[in-house]
PDB file of C-alpha atoms in Angstrom:
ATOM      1  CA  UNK A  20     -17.315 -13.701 -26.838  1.00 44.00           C
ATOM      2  CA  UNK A  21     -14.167 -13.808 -28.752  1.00 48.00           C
ATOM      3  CA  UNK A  22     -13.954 -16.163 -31.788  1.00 48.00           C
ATOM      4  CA  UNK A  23     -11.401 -18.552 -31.196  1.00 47.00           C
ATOM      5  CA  UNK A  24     -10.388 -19.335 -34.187  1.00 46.00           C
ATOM      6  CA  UNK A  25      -8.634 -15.756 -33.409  1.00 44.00           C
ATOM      7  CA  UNK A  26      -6.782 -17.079 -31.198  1.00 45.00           C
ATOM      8  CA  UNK A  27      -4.957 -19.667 -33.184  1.00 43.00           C
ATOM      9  CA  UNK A  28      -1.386 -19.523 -33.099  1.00 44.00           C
ATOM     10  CA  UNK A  29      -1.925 -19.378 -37.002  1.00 45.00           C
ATOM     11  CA  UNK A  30      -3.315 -16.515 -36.775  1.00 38.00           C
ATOM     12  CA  UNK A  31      -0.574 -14.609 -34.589  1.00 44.00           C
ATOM     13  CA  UNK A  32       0.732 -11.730 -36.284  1.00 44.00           C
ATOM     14  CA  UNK A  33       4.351 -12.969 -37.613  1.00 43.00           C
ATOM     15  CA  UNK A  34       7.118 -10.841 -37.215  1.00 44.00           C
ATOM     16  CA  UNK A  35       9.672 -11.222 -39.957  1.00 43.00           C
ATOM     17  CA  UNK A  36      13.458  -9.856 -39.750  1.00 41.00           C
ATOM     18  CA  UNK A  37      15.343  -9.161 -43.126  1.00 40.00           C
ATOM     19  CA  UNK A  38      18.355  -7.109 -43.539  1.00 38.00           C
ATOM     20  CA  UNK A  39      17.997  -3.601 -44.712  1.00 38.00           C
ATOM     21  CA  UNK A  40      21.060  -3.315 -46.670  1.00 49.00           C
ATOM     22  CA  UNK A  41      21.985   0.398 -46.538  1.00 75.00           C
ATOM     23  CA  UNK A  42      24.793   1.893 -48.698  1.00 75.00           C
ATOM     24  CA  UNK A  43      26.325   3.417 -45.408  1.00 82.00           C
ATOM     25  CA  UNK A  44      26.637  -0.001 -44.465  1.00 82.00           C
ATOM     26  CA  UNK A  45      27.868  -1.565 -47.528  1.00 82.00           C
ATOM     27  CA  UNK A  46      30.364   1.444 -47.653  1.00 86.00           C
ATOM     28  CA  UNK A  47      32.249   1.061 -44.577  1.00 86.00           C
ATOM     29  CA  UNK A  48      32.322  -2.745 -45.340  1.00 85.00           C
ATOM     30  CA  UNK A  49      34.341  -1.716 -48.385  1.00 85.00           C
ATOM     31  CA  UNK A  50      36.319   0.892 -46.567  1.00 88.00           C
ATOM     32  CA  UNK A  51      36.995  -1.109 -43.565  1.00 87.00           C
ATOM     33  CA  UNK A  52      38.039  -4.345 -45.368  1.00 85.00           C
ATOM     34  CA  UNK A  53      40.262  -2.499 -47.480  1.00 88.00           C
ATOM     35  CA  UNK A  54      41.801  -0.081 -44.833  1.00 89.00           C
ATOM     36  CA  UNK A  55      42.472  -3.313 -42.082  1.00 88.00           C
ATOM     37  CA  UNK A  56      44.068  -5.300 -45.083  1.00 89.00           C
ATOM     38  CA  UNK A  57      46.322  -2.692 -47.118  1.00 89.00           C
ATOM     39  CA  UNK A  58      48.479  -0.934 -44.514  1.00 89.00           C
ATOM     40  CA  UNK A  59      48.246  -4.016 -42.801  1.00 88.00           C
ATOM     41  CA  UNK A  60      50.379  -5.550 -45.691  1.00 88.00           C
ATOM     42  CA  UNK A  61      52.442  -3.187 -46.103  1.00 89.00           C
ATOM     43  CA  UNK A  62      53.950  -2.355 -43.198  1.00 89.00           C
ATOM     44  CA  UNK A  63      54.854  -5.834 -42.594  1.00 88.00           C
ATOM     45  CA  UNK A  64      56.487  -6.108 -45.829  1.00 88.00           C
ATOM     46  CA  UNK A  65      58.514  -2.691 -44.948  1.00 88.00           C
ATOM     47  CA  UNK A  66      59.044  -4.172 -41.429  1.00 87.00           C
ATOM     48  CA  UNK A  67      60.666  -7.281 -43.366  1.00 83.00           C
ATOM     49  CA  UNK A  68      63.252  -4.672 -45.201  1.00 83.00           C
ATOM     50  CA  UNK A  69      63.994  -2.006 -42.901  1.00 85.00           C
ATOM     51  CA  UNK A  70      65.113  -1.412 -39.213  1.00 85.00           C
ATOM     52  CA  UNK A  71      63.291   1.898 -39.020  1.00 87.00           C
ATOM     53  CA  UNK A  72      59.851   2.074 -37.535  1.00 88.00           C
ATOM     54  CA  UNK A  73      59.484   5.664 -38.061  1.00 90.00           C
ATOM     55  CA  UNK A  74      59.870   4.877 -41.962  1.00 91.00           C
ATOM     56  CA  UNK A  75      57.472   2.037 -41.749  1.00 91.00           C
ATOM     57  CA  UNK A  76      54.939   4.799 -39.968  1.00 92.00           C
ATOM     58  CA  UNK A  77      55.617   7.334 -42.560  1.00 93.00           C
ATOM     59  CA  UNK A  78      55.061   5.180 -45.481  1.00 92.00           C
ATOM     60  CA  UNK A  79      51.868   3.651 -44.006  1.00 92.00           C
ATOM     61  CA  UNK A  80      50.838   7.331 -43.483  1.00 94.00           C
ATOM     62  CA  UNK A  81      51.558   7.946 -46.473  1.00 94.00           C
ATOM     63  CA  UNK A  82      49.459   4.711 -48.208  1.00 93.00           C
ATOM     64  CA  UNK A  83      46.491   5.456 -45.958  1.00 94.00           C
ATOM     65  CA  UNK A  84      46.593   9.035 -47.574  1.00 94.00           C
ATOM     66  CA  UNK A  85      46.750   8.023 -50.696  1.00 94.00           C
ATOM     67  CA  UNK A  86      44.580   4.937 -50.795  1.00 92.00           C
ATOM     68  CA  UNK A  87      41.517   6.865 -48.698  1.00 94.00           C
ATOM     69  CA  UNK A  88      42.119   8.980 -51.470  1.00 95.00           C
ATOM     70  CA  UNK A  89      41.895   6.577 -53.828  1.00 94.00           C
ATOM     71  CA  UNK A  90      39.253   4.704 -52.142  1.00 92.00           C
ATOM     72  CA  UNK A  91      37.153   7.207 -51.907  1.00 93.00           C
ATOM     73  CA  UNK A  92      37.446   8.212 -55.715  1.00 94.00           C
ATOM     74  CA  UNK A  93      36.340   5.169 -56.751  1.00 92.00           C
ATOM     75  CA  UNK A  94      32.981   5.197 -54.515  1.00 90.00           C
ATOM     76  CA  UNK A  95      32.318   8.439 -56.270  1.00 92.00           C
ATOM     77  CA  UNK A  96      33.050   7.512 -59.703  1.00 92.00           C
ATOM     78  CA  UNK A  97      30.943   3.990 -59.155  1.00 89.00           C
ATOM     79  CA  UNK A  98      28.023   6.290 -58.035  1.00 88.00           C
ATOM     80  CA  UNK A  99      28.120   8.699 -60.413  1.00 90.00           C
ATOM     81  CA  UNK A 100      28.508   5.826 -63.178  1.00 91.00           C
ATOM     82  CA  UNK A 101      24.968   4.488 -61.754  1.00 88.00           C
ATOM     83  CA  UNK A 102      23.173   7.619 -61.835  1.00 88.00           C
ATOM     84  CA  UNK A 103      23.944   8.557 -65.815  1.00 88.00           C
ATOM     85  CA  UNK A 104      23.214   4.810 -66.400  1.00 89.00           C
ATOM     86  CA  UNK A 105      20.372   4.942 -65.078  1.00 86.00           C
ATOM     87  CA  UNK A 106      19.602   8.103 -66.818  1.00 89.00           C
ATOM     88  CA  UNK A 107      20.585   7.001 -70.157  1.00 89.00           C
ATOM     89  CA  UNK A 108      18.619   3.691 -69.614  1.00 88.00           C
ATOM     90  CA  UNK A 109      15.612   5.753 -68.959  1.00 88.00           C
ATOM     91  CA  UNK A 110      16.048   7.869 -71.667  1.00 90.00           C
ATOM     92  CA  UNK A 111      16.441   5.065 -74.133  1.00 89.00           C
ATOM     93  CA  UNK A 112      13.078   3.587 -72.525  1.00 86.00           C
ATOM     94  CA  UNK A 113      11.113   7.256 -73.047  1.00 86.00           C
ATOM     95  CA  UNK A 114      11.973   6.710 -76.591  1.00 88.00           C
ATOM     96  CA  UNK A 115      11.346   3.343 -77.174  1.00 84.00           C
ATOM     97  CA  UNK A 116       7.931   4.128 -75.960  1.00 81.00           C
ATOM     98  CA  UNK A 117       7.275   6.778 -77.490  1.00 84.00           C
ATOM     99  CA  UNK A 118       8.653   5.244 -81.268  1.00 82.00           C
ATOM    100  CA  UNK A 119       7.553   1.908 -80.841  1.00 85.00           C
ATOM    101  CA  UNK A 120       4.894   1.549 -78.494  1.00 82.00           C
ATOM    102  CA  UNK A 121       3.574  -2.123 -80.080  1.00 84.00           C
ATOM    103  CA  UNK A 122       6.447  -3.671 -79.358  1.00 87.00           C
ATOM    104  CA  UNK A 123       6.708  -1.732 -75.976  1.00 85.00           C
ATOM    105  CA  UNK A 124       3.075  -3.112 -74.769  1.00 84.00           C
ATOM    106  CA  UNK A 125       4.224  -6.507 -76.157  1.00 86.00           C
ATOM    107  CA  UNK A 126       7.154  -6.441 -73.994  1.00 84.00           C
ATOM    108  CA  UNK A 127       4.765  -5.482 -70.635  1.00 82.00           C
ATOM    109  CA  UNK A 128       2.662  -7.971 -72.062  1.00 83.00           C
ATOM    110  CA  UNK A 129       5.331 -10.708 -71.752  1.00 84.00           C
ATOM    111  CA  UNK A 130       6.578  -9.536 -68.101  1.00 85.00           C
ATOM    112  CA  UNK A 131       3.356 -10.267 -66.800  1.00 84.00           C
ATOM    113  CA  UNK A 132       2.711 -13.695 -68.232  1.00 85.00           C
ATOM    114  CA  UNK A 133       6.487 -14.745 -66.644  1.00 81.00           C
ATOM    115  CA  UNK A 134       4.499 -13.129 -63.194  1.00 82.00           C
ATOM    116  CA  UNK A 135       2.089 -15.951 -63.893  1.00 80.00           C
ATOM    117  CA  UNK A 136      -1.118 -13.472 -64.906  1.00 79.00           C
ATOM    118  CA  UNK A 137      -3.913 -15.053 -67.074  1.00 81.00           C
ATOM    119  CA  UNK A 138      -4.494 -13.638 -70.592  1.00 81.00           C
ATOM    120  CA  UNK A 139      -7.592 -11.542 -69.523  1.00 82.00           C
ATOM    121  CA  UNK A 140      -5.676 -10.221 -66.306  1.00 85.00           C
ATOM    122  CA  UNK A 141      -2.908  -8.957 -68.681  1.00 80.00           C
ATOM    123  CA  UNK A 142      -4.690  -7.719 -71.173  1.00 84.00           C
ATOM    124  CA  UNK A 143      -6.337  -5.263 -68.378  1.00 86.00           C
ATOM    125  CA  UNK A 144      -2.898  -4.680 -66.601  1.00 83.00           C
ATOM    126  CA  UNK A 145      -1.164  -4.131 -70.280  1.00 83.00           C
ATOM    127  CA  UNK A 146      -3.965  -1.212 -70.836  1.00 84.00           C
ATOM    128  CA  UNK A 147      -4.030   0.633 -66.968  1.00 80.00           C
ATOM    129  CA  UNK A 148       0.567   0.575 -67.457  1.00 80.00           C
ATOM    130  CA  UNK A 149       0.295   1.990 -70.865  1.00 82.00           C
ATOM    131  CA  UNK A 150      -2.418   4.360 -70.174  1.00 82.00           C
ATOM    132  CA  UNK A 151       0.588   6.830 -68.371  1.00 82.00           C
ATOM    133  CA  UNK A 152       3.856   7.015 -70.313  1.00 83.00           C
ATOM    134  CA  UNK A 153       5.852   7.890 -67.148  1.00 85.00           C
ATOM    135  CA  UNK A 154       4.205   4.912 -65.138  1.00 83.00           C
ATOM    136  CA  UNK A 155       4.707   2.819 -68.471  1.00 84.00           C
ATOM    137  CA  UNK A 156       8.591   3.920 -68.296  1.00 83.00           C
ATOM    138  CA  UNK A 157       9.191   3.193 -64.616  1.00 85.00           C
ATOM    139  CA  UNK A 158       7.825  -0.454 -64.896  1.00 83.00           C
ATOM    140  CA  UNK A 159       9.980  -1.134 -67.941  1.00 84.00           C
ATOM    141  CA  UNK A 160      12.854   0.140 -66.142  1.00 84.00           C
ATOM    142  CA  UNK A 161      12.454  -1.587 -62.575  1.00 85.00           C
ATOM    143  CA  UNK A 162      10.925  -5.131 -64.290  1.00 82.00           C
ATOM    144  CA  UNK A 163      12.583  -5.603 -67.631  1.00 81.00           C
ATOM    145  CA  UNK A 164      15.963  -4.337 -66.612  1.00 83.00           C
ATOM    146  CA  UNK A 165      16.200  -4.515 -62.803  1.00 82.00           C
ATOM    147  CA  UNK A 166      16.688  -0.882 -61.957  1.00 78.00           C
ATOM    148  CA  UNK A 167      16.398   1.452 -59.315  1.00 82.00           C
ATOM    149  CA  UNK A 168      16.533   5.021 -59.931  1.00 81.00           C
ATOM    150  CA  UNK A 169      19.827   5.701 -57.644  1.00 83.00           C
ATOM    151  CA  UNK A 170      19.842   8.800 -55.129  1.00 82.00           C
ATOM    152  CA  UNK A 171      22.056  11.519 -57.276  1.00 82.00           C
ATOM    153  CA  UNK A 172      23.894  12.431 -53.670  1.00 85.00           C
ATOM    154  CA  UNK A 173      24.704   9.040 -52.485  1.00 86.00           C
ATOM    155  CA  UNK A 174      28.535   9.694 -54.566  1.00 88.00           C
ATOM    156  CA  UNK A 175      29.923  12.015 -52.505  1.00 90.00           C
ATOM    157  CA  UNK A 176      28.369  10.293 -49.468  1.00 90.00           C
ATOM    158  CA  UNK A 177      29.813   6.949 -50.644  1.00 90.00           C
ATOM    159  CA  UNK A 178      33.073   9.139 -51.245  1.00 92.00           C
ATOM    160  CA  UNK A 179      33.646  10.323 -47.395  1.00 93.00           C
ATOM    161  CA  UNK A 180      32.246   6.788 -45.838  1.00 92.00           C
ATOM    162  CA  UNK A 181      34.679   4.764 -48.037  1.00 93.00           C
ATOM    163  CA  UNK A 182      37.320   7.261 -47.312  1.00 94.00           C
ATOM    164  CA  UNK A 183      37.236   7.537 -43.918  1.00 94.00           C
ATOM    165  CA  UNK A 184      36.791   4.041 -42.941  1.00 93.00           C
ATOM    166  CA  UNK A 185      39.913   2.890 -44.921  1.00 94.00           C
ATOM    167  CA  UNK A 186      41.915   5.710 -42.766  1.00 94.00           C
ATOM    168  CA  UNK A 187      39.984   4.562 -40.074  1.00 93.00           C
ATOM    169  CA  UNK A 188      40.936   0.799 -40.404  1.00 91.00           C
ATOM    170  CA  UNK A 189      44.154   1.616 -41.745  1.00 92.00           C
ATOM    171  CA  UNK A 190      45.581   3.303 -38.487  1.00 94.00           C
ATOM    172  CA  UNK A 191      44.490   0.186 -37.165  1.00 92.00           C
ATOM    173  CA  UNK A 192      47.605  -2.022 -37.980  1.00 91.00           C
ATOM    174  CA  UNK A 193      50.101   1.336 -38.049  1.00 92.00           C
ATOM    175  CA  UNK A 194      49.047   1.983 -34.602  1.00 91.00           C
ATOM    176  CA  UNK A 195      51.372  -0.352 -32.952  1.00 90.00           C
ATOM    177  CA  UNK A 196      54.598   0.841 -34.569  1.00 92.00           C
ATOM    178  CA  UNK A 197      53.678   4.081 -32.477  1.00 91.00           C
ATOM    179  CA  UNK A 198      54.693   2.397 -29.553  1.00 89.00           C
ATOM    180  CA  UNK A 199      57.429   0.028 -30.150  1.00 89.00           C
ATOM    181  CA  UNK A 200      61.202   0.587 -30.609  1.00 86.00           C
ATOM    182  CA  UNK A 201      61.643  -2.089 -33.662  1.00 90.00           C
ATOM    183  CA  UNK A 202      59.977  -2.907 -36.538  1.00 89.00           C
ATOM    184  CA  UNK A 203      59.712  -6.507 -36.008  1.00 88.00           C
ATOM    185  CA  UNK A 204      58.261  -5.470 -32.229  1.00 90.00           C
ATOM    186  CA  UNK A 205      55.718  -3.428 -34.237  1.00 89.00           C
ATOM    187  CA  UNK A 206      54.508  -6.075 -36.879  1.00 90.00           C
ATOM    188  CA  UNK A 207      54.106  -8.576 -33.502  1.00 90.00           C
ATOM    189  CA  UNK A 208      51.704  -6.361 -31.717  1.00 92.00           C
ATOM    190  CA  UNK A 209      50.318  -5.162 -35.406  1.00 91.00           C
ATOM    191  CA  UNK A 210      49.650  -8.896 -36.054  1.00 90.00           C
ATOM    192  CA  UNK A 211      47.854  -9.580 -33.010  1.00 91.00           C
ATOM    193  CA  UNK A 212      45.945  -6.091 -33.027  1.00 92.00           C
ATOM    194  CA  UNK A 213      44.691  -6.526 -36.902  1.00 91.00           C
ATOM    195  CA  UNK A 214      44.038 -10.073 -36.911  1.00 91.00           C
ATOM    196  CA  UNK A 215      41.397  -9.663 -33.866  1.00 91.00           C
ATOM    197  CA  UNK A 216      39.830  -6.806 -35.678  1.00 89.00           C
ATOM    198  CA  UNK A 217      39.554  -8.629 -38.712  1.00 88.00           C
ATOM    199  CA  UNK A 218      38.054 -11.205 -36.847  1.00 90.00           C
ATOM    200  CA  UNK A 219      35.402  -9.404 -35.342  1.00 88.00           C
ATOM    201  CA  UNK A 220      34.594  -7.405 -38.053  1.00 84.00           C
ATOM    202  CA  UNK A 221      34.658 -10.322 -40.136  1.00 84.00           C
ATOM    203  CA  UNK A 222      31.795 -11.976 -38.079  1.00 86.00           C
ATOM    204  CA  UNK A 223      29.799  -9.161 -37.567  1.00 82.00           C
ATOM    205  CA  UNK A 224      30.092  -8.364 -41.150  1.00 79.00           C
ATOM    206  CA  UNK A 225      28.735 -12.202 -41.829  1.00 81.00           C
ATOM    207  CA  UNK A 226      26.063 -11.853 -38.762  1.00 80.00           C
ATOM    208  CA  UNK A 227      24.806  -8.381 -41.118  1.00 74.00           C
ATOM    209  CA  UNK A 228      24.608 -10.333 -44.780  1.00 71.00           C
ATOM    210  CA  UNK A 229      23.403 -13.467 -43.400  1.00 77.00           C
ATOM    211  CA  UNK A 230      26.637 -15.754 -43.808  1.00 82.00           C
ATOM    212  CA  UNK A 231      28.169 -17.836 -41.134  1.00 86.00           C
ATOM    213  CA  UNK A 232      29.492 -15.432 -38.773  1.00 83.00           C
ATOM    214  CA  UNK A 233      32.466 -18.194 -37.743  1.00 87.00           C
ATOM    215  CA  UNK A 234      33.465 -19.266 -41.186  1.00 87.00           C
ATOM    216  CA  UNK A 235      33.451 -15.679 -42.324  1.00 84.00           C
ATOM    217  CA  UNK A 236      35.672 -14.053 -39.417  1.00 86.00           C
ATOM    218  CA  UNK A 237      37.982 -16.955 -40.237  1.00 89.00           C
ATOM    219  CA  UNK A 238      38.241 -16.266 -44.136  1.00 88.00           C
ATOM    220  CA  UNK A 239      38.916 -12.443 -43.462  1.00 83.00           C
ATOM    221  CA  UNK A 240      41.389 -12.940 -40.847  1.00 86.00           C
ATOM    222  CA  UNK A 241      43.089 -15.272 -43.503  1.00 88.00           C
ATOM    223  CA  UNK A 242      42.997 -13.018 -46.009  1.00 85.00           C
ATOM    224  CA  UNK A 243      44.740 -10.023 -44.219  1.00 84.00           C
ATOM    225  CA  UNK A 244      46.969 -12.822 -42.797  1.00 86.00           C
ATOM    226  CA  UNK A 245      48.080 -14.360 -46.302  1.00 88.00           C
ATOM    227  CA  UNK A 246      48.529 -10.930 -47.461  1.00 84.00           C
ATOM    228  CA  UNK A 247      51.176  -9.580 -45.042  1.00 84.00           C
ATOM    229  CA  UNK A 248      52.883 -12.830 -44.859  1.00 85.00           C
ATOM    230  CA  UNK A 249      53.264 -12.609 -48.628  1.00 86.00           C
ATOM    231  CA  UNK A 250      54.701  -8.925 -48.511  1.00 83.00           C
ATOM    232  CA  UNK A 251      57.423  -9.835 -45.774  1.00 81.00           C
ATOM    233  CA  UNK A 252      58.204 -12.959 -47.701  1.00 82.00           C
ATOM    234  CA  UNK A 253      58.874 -10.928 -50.838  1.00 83.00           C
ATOM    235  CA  UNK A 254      60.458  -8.048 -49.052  1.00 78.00           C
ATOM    236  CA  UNK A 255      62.807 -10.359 -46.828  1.00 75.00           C
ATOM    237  CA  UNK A 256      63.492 -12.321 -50.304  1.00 79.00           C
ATOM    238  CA  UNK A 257      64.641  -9.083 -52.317  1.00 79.00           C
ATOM    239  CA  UNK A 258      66.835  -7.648 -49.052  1.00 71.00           C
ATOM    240  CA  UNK A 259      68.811 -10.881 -48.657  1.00 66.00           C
TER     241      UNK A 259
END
């Protein structure tokens, strides 16, 4: 016979659903955002100054070039700054353990008592952690300063994914100078064709961190909005 108290809804096995934030994902987000906004800007400031919309297509080539570039520089250099942190940070903590071990096992010591561990519990946890230096290291390193050891080939992978999504979103808005014979045709359809995307990827992006989707579409569609009104203002202002 089954035991019902088995059969409890309490006792249902409860599913939970977080967000796995990957650093593919974060990537494009930076790529994307950046590549939709940028070009976008500047071609409707060029489109404010000129009467060319080959020159408005070269130039935007020309940015998203240069800004993947750029872009994708940065993601390198930002990953490449977390790995020898992390490695100089672990280093230090090798040392520290190794020179000063008392004040070390005092430190573990406090770390568990913010954890909420009796005095008896901590004492026994304090001895098992400082038993192994390299187990003694990691803890200091993940619980008194917050780290993760980073994956040494995540730069150049956060190099291409930046890159390529800011070419990626950047054709977006250049796309519809392509296919019109003015510039101030071009920024029309480029308006319309930028500020959707940025409104979808703007709420998908919220859905993904867990912000509201509506509110957050609206704010990036705002942005990139704000941004090339701003750039034809100023280029409009200078021409006149």
């Amino acid at each position: 016979m089954n035991d019902p108290a088995l059969t409890e809804p309490d006792f249902v096995l409860h599913h939970e659903h977080h967000l796995t934030s990957s650093a593919i994902l974060q990537d494009t987000v930076i790529g994307l955002s950046d590549g939709l906004t940028v070009p976008f800007a500047l071609a409707a400031g060029l489109s404010g100054a000129v009467d060319s919309s080959a020159l408005v297509i070269t130039a935007g080539l020309a940015e998203i070039v240069a800004g993947s570039i750029a872009m994708g520089l940065g993601g390198y250099l930002a990953g490449r700054t977390e790995v020898e942190h992390y490695a100089a940070e672990l280093a230090r903590e090798h040392r520290e353990v190794q020179d000063v071990p008392h004040r070390e096992r005092a430190e573990v010591d406090e770390l568990l008592a913010e954890m909420g561990l009796s005095e008896a519990t901590r004492a026994a946890a304090v001895a098992e952690l400082t038993a192994d230096p390299e187990q003694w290291v990691r803890f200091m390193m993940k619980y008194e300063l917050g780290l993760e050891e980073p994956d040494p080939k995540q730069a150049p992978k956060s190099a291409f994914t930046i890159s390529t999504a800011y070419a990626v979103g950047g054709l977006i808005p250049l796309s519809a100078y392509f296919f019109t014979d003015t510039p101030t045709e071009g920024l029309a359809w480029s308006a319309v064709i930028t500020l959707v995307c940025l409104l979808v990827f703007g709420y998908f992006k919220s859905r993904l961190t867990g912000q509201p989707a509506v509110a957050g579409a609206l704010k990036m569609a705002f942005v990139g909005a704000l941004a090339a009104a701003a750039a034809f203002g100023v280029a409009r202002l200078i021409t006149e």
